[in-house]
């Protein structure tokens, strides 16, 4: 059974699943070259059909994630910072009305059904419009099924986890009227144990704090997670009046949402509140609420394995806490945990719903996440020649990359199929050696990024136990950079560039099975330096999506002031070479001495630059 999965709103995209295995998956932002663009994913649909070598008549079903939503025919720039104010008149009106009367939630229980009921024609229009576009523009005449948003998240988590049985938890800001679902999956059969309404959304409160700290809600929550390590959870009592855990569920105690939540929360905080401390508070509160909630349901469901998906689990620190819950033997986070994973999730959900033998469905829908487009060497060579950058062909390109890295150069690597999900995992990555603690400052500056969490390491899987504590039960999650671990002393000393101030790192454990070429680079780098890790940050420039094509890579290479570009088996050199590379051990030691202070100062500067210090 071949299913085309579609997500058509935030982080839209498409995927092709055949008998429970993902053949191809890509998100529209990468092809449209607009970060987190919203809108019907025409380019993604064409791309995944091409990658799967399928004609429209060979698709048996189309699975579209979410029952509720607006149809967005054209691209709409993502900007949740104003919580819907810029999302068109009708939606803005509904959201403002709902927000204004939100304090009545609970007293007038008919309000919520009324709110969604009034929007029914909008949802019906979307379903009709999608069916029409699929038929007219893609010649897809097969049945089109719409899948519950959270069930799609849940299926993405379980069917990629490898678990036979598991507790499956989804948590996000909102989808189809819910902010969380809890399922028990035993012998292939799903049982829904609990739902939390959108109104009681923990992830929404994280978004409100992101906004109050001067960043874009729904987009920059990762910055808050990084910033939290520099603060103290001083406003815990205040935040607990707004959101908390009670008797197996999440409760919006403040009874406010969207703009009313922003106003009320801002009023409840001191005039001169500290951004670091507010970040620490929401992180602390979120860890506490999420772990109490999951712990309760894990115990009730008597499950040792926990699989999760939904935007809240983009939070690598919350995921570490889930791993530490007593009784949780193993945790798995779907690599595309936010709505970018919905096309895969919707197709997997429909596979389950159509299956006569659900217990026999594959539990690992992919062997790795390199599920996007790839480009041939002839095209790459032609494009490099056109770009007028000096380049050479290398028979042993991985060895050459390792040599450049060991000599202190920054290398952008573009190879093979693009990654599925938000993380660059070696094929669209910027690489650097991990022993330079000042790298977070100068490389982020070159890339025009503001980050409070250090770069992430890629580590040889066979050496991982020497560098990270508590890997057991989360080794699969660590293949995708979705969870933090406490670092060993050896890691702190050897790789200060990738260890956060709270002594954690969020590694990608690299094996020859997952990515042979990248694994060879790590092996060669270890032979030269004795280090089993390298820095891996996504290959993109400020506020642009990760590069997809060779053209994107060459453009980002030129703008990003990077030293070398490894494009397939070619190496291009940046003739400008703006940065003096660190060659000598003396330089390294000197920089290491300055490192932590420099990064701490950079945090203050970054906040100051944004007018939020
Ligand atoms: Fe979602």
mmCIF file of C-alpha atoms and ligand atoms in Angstrom, residues 149 153 172 174 339 342, ligand 1:
data_model
loop_
_atom_site.group_PDB
_atom_site.id
_atom_site.type_symbol
_atom_site.label_atom_id
_atom_site.label_comp_id
_atom_site.label_asym_id
_atom_site.label_seq_id
_atom_site.Cartn_x
_atom_site.Cartn_y
_atom_site.Cartn_z
ATOM 1 C CA UNK A 149 -3.284 15.996 14.142
ATOM 2 C CA UNK A 153 2.200 12.873 15.679
ATOM 3 C CA UNK A 172 2.385 20.645 21.181
ATOM 4 C CA UNK A 174 -2.340 23.061 19.444
ATOM 5 C CA UNK A 339 4.685 19.597 12.532
ATOM 6 C CA UNK A 342 3.040 15.251 10.175
HETATM 7 FE FE1 LIG B 1 1.600 19.638 16.115
#
